[in-house]
Coordinates of C-alpha atoms and ligand atoms in Angstrom, one line a residue:
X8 CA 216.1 155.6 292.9
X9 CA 213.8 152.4 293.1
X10 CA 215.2 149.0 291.6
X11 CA 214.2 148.2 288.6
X12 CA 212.3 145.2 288.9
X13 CA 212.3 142.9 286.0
X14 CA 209.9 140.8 284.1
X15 CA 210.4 137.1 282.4
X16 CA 207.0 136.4 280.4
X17 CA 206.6 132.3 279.5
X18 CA 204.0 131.5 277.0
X19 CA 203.1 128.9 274.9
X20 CA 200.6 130.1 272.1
X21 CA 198.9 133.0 270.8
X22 CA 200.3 135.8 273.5
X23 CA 197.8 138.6 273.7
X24 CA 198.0 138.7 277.3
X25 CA 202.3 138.7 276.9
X26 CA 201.3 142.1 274.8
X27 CA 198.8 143.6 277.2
X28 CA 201.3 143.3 280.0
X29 CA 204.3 144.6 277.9
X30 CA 202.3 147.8 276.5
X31 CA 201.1 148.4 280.0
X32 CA 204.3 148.3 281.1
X33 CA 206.4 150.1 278.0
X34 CA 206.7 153.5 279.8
X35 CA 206.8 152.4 284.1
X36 CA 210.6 153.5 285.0
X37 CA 210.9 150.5 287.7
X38 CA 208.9 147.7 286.0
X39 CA 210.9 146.4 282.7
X40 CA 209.0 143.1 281.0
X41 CA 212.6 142.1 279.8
X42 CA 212.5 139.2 277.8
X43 CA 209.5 136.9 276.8
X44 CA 209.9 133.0 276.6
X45 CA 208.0 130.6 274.9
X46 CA 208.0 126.6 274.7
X47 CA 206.7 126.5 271.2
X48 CA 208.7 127.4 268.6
X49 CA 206.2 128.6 266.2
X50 CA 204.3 130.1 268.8
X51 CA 202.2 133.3 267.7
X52 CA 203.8 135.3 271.1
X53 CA 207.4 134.7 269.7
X54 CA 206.1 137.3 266.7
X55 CA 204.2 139.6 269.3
X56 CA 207.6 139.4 270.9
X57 CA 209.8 140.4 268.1
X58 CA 206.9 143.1 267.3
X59 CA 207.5 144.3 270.8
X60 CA 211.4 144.9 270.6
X61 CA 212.0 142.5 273.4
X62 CA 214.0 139.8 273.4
X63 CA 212.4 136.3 272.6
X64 CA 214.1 133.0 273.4
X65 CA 212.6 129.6 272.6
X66 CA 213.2 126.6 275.1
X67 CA 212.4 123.3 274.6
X68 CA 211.3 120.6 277.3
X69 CA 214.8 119.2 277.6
X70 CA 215.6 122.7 278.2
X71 CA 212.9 123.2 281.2
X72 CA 213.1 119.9 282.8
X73 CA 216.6 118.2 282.5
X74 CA 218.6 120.9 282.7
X75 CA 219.4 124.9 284.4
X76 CA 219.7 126.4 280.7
X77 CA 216.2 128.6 281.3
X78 CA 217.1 129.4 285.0
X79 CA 220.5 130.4 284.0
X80 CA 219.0 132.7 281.4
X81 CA 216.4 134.4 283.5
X82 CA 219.5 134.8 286.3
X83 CA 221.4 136.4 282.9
X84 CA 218.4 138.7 282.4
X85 CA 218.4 139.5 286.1
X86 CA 214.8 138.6 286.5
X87 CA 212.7 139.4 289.7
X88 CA 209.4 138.0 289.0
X89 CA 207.8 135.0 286.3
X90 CA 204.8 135.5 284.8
X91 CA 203.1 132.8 283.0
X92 CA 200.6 134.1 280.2
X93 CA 199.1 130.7 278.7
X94 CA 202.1 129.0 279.9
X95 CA 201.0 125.6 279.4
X96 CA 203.8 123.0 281.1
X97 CA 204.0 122.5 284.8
X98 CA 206.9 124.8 286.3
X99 CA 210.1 122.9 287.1
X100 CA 211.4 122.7 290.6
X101 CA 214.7 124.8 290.1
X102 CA 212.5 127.6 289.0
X103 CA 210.1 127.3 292.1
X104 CA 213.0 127.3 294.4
X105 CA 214.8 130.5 292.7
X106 CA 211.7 132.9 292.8
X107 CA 209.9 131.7 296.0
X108 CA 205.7 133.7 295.9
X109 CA 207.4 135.7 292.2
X110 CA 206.1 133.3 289.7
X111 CA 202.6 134.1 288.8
X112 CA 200.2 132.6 286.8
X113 CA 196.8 134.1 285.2
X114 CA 194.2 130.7 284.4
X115 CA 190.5 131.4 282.7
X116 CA 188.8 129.7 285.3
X117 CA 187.5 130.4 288.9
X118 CA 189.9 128.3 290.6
X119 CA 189.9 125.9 292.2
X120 CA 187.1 124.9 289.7
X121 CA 187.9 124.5 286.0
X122 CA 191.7 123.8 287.1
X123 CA 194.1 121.3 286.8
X124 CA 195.9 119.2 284.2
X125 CA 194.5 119.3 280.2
X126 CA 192.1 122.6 281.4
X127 CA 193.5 125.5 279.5
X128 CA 192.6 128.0 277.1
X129 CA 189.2 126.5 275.3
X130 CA 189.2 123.2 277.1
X131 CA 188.2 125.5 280.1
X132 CA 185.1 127.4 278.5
X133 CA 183.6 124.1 277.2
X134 CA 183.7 122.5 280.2
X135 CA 182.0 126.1 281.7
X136 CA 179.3 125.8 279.4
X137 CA 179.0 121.8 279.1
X138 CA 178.0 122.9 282.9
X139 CA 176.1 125.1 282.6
X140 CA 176.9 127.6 284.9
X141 CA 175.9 131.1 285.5
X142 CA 179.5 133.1 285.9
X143 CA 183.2 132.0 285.1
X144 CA 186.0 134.4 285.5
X145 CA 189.9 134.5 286.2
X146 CA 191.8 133.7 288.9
X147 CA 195.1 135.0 289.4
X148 CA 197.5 133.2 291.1
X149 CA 201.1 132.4 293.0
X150 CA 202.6 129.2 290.9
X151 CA 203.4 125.6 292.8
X152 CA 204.5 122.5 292.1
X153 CA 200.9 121.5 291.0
X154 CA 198.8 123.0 288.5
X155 CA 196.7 125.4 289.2
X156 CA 196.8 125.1 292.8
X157 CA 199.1 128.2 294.2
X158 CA 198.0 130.7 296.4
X159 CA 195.0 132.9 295.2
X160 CA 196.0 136.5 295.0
X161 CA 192.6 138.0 292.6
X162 CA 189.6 136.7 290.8
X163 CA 187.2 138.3 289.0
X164 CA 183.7 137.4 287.6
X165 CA 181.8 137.6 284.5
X166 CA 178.4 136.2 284.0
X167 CA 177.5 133.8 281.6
X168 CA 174.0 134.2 279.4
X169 CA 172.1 131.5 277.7
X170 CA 173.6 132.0 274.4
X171 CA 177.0 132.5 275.7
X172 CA 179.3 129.6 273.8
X173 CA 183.2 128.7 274.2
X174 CA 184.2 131.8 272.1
X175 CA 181.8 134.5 273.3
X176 CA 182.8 133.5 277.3
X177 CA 186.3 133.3 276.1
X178 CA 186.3 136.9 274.6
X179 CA 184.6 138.1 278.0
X180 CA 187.6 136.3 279.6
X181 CA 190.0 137.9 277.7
X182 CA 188.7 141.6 278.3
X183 CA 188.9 140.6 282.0
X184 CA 192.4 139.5 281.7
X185 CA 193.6 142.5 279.8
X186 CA 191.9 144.6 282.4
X187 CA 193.1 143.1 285.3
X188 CA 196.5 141.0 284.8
X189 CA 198.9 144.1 284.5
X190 CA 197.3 145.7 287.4
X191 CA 197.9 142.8 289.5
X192 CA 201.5 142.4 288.5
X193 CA 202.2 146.2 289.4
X194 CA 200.6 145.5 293.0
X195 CA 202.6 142.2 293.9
X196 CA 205.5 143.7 292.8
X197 CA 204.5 147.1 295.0
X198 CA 203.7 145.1 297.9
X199 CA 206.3 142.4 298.3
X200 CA 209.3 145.4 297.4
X201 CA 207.9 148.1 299.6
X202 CA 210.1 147.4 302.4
X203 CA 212.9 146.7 300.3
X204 CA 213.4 150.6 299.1
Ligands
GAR321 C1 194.5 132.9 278.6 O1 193.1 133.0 278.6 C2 195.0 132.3 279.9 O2 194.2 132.6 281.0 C3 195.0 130.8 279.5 O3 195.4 130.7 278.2 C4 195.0 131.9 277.5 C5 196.2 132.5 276.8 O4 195.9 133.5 275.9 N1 195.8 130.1 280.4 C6 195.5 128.8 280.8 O5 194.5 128.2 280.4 C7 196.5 128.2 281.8 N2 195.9 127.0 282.4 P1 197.0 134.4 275.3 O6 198.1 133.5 274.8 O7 196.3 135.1 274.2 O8 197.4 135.4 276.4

């Protein structure tokens, strides 16, 4: 029988993506999304959680930065692989060191433009548009010590039209997240455990 390979999600706000990935998931006999985290403790993903039937735990930034509580809970949970899904804080280094290329990140933007500290969620499509430019996308992403700067491992495009504003690019965003994110996860996961089996 495979390993079942398990699944932290971190988030930090409104957690559609947290819920694409766990519905894709909900019936895969190896891949198990087993608990969702979030830094914000009325965060909209901690209800999507709850929703869900997985377990939900709220850490703070004493929690994440000062001390091993959130590493000792995702070694509790047995987890395999991070997946950050608006995850807005930079990842500590006892995390980086305990799942070396198996925290991955998901950012609106196609990186390495449209990254870095303070560009998230909307901040990202203003900017985009402020610019003027003709496509955006998502770029999905091994996680680092810096923001936004881990390996690439998938983007995808989307144009932008004239009338296009923040919330219309962000909704063609979205749609390409949901399309794309789960599918992602399933192939790191398939390709970094082949040899393992
Ligand atoms: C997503 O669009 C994600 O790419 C972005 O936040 C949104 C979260 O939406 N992440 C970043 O900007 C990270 N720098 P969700 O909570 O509904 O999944």
């Amino acid at each position: 029988m495979e390993k079942e390979i398990n699944i932290a999600i971190l988030g930090s706000g409104n957690g559609s993506n947290a819920q694409r990935i766990a519905e894709y998931f909900k019936d895969n006999s190896q891949i198990k999304i087993s608990t969702i985290i979030s830094n914000k403790k009325d965060a909209y993903i901690i209800t999507r959680a709850e929703n869900l039937n997985i377990p939900c735990r709220y850490f703070n930034r004493n929690d994440f930065y000062n001390t091993d509580n959130v590493l000792n809970y995702l070694k509790e949970k047995e987890i395999d692989y991070v997946i950050l899904a608006g995850f807005l804080w930079l990842v500590p280094d006892n995390l980086l060191k305990a799942f070396p290329q198996r925290i991955i990140n998901i950012h609106p933007a196609l990186l390495p433009n449209y990254g870095g500290k303070g560009m998230y969620g909307s901040h990202v499509h203003e900017s985009v548009i402020a610019n003027k430019e003709k496509e955006s996308g998502i770029t999905i992403h091994f996680v680092d010590e810096n923001y936004d700067q881990g390996q690439t491992i998938f983007q995808a495009k989307c144009q932008i039209n004239p009338d296009d504003t923040a919330d219309t690019l962000a909704q063609k965003i979205h749609l390409l997240e949901y399309e794309y994110f789960p599918k992602v996860i399933e192939q790191v996961v398939a390709n970094q455990n082949f040899n393992n089996n």
